[in-house]
PDB file of C-alpha atoms in Angstrom:
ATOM      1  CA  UNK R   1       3.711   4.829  28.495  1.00 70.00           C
ATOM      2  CA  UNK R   2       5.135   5.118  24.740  1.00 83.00           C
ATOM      3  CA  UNK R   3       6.115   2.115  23.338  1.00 81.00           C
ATOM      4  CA  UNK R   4       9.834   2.001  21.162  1.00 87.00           C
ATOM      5  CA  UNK R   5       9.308   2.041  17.636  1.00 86.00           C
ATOM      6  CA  UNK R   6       9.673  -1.931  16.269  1.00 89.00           C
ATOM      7  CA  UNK R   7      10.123  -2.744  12.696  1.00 88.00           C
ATOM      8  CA  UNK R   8       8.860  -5.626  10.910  1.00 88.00           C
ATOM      9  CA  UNK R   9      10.649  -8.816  11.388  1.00 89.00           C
ATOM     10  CA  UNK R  10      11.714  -9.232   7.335  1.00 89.00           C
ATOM     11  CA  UNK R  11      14.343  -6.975   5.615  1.00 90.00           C
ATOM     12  CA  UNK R  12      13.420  -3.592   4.240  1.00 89.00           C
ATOM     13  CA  UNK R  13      13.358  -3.426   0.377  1.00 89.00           C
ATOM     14  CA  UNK R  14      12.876  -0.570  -1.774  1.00 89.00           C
ATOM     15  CA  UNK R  15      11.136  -2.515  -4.026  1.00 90.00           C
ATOM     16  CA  UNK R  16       7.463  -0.962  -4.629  1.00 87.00           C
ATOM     17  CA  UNK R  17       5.477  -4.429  -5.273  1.00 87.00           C
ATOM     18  CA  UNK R  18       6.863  -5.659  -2.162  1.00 90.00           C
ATOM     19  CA  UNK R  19       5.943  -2.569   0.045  1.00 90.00           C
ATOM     20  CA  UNK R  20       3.122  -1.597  -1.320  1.00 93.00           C
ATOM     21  CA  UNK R  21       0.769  -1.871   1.501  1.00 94.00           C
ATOM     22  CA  UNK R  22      -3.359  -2.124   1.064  1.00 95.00           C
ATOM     23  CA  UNK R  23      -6.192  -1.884   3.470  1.00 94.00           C
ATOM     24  CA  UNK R  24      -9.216  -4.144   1.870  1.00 92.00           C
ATOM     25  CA  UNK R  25     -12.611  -4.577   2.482  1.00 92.00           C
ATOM     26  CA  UNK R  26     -15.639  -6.425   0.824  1.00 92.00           C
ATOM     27  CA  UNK R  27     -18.852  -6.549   3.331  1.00 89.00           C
ATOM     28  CA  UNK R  28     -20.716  -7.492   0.556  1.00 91.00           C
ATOM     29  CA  UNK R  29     -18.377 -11.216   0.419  1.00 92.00           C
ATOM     30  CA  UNK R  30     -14.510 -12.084   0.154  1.00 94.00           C
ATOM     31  CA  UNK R  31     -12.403  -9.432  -1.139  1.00 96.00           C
ATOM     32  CA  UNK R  32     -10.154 -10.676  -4.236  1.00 96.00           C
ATOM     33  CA  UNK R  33      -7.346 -12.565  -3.280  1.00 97.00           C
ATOM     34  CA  UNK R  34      -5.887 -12.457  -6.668  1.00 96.00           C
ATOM     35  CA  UNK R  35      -5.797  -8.452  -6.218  1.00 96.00           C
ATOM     36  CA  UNK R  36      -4.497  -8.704  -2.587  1.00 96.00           C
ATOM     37  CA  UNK R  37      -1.584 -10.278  -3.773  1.00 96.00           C
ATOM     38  CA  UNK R  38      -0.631  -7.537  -6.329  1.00 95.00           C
ATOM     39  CA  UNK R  39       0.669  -6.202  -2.708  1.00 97.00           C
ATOM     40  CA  UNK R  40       3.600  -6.324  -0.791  1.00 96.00           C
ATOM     41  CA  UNK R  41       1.582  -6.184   2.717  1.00 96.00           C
ATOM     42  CA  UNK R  42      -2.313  -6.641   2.764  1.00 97.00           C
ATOM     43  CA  UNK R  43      -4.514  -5.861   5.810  1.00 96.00           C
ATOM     44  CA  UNK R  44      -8.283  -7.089   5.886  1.00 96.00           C
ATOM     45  CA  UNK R  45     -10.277  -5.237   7.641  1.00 92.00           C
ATOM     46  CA  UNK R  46     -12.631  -6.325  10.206  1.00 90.00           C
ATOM     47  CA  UNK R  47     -15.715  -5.855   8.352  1.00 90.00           C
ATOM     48  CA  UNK R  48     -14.452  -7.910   5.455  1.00 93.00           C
ATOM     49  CA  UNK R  49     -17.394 -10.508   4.130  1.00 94.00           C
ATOM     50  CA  UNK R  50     -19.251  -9.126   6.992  1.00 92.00           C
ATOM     51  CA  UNK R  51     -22.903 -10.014   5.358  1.00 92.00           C
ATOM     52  CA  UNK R  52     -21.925 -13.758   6.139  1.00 94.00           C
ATOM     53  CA  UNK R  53     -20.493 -13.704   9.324  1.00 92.00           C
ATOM     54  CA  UNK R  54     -22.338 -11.193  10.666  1.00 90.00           C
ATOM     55  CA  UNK R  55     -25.784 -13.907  10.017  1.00 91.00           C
ATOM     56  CA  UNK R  56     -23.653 -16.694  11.824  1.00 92.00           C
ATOM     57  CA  UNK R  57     -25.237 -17.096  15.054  1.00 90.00           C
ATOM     58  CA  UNK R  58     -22.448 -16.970  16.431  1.00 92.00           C
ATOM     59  CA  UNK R  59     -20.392 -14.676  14.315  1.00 92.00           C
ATOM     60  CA  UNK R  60     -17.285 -16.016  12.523  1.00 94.00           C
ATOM     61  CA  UNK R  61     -15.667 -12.367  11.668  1.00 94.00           C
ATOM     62  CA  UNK R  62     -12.303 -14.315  12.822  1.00 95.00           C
ATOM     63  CA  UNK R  63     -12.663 -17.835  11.256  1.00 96.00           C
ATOM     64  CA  UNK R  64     -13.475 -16.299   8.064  1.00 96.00           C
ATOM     65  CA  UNK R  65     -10.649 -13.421   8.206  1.00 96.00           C
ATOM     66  CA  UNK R  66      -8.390 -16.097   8.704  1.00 96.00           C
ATOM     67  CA  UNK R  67      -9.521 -17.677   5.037  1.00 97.00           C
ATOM     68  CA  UNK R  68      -9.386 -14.722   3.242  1.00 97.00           C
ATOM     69  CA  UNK R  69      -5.739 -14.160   4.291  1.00 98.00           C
ATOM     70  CA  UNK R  70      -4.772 -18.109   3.684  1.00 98.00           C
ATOM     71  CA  UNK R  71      -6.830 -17.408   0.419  1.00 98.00           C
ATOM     72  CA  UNK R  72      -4.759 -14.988  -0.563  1.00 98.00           C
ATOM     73  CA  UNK R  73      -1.287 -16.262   0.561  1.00 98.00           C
ATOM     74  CA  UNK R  74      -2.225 -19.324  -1.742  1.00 98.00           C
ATOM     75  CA  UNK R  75      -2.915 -16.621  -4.914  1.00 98.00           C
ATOM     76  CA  UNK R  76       0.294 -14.722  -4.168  1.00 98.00           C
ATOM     77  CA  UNK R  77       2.318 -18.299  -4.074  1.00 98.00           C
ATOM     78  CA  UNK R  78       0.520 -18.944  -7.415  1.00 98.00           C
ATOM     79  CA  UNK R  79       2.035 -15.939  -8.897  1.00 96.00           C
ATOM     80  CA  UNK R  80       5.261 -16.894  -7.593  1.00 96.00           C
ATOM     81  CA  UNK R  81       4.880 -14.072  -5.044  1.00 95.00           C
ATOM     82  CA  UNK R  82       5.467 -13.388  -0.986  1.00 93.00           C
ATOM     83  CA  UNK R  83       3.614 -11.073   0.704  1.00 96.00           C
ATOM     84  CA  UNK R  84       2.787 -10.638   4.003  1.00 96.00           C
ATOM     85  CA  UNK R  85      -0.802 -10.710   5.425  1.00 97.00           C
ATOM     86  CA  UNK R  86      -2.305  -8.865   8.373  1.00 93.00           C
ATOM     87  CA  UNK R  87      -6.230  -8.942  10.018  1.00 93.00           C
ATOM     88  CA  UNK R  88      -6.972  -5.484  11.310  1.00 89.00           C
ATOM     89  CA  UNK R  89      -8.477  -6.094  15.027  1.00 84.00           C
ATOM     90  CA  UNK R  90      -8.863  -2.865  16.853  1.00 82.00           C
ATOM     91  CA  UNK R  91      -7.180  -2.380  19.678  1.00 76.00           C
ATOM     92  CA  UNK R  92      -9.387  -0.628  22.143  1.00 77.00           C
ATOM     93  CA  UNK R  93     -12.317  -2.470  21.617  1.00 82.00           C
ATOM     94  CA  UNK R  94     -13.151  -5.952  22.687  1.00 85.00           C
ATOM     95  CA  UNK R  95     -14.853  -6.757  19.344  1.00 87.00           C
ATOM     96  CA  UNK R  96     -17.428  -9.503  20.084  1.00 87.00           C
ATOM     97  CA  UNK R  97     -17.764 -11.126  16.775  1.00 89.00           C
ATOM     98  CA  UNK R  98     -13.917 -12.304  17.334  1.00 92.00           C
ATOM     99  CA  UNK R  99     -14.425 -15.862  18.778  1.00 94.00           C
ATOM    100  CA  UNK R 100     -11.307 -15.049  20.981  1.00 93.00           C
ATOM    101  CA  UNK R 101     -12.444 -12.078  22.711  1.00 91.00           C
ATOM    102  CA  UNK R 102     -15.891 -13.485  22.861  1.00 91.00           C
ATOM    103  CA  UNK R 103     -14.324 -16.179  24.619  1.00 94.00           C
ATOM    104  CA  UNK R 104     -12.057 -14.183  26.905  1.00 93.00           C
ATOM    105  CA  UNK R 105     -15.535 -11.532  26.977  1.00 89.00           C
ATOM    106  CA  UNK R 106     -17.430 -14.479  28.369  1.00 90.00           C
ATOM    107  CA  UNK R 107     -14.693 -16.314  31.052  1.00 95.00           C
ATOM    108  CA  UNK R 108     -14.723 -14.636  34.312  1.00 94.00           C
ATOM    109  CA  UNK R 109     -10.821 -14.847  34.804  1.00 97.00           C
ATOM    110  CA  UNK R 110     -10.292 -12.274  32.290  1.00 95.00           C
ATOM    111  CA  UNK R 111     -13.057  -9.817  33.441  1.00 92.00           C
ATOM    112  CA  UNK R 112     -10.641  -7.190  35.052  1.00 92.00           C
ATOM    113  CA  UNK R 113      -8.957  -6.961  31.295  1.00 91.00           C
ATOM    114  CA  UNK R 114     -12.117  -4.670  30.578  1.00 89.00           C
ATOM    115  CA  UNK R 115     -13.357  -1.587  31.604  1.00 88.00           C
ATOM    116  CA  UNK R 116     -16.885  -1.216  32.818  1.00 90.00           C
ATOM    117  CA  UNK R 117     -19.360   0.898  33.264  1.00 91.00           C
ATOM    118  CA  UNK R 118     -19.499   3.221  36.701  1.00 93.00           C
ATOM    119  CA  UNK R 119     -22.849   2.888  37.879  1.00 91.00           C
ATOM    120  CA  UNK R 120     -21.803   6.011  40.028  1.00 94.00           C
ATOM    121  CA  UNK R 121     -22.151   7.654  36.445  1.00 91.00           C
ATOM    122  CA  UNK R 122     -25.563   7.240  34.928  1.00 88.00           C
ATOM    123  CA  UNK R 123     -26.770   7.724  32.605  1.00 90.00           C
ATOM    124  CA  UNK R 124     -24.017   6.901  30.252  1.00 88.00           C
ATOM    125  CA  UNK R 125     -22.938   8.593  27.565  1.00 87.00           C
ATOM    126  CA  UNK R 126     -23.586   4.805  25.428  1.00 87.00           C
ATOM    127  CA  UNK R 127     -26.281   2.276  26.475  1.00 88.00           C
ATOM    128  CA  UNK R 128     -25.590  -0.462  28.578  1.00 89.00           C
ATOM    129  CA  UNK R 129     -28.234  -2.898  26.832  1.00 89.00           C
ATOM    130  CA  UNK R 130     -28.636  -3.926  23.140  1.00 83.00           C
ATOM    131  CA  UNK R 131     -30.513  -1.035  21.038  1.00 80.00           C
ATOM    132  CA  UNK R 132     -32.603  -4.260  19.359  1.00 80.00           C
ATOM    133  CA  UNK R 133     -33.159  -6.042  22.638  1.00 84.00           C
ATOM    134  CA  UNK R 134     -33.530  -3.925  25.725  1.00 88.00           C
ATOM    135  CA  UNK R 135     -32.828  -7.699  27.213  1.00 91.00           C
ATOM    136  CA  UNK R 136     -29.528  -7.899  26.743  1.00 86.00           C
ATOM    137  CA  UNK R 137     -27.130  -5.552  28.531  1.00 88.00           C
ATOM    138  CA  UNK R 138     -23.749  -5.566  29.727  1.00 87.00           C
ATOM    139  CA  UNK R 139     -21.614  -4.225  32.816  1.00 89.00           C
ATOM    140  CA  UNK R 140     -18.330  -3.911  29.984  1.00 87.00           C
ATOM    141  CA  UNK R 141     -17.938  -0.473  28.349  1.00 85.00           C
ATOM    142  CA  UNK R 142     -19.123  -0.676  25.043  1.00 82.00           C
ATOM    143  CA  UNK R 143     -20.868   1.419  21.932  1.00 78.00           C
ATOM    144  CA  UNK R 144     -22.679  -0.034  19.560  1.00 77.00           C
ATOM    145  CA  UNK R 145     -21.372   2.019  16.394  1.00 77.00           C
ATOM    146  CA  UNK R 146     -20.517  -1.016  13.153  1.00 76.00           C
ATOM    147  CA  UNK R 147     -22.208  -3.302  15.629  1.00 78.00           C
ATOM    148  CA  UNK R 148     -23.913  -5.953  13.259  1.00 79.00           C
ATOM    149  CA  UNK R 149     -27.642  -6.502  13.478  1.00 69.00           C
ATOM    150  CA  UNK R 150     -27.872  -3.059  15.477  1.00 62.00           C
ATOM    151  CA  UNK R 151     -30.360  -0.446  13.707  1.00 54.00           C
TER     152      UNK R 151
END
């Protein structure tokens, strides 16, 4: 099915500081705040400060995502600014190192929200268990490309 086109909720505005949009990304830490409010719209990727919550055992990608968006809400309000701010989540993937889909990942209720592997179809095309820990495996589709700790 194709979804109808939706527009965002505020009024359009030709304007190019407040449409400007920007996709940003520090793994190495937070990405600026002061320079994501220079935007109209701001997007953090997932991998954003991923060198801390990546070591968090268990990862924080979410709680920390969350921050650097509140982070930089509070810079643009210092510069007498409003922007909008967006977290990039994927959409296809159930991205583990979300505390919400971990949780959902972990609570049987939700299990028929994700595919899994046919055993009928073996050998897969990804691995079922962890490339650093032949241990851990999992029924759920999944790759491990961007996967943290994954060699």
């Amino acid at each position: 099915a194709i979804l109808p086109p939706t527009f965002p909720p505020w009024p359009p505005t030709y304007n190019f500081s407040e449409s400007l949009i920007t996709m940003q990304c520090n793994s190495s830490g937070w990405s600026s705040p002061e320079r994501g409010a220079e935007f109209g719209i701001v997007s953090y990727d997932w991998s954003n400060a991923k060198v801390w919550w990546a070591a968090e055992k268990p990862m924080n990608c979410e709680e920390l995502l969350l921050q650097q968006a509140i982070e930089t809400k509070r810079a643009a309000r210092r510069q007498g600014r409003r922007i909008h701010v967006f977290v990039y989540r994927n959409i296809v993937k159930a991205l583990p190192w979300f505390s919400t889909v971990r949780e959902k990942l972990n609570d049987p209720a939700y299990a028929d929200f994700f595919l899994k592997f046919d055993p009928a179809n073996r050998p897969y095309h990804v691995p079922a268990c962890a490339a650093e820990n032949q241990s851990l495996c999992s029924s759920y589709y999944h790759d491990q490309e961007q996967t943290p700790q994954v060699p």
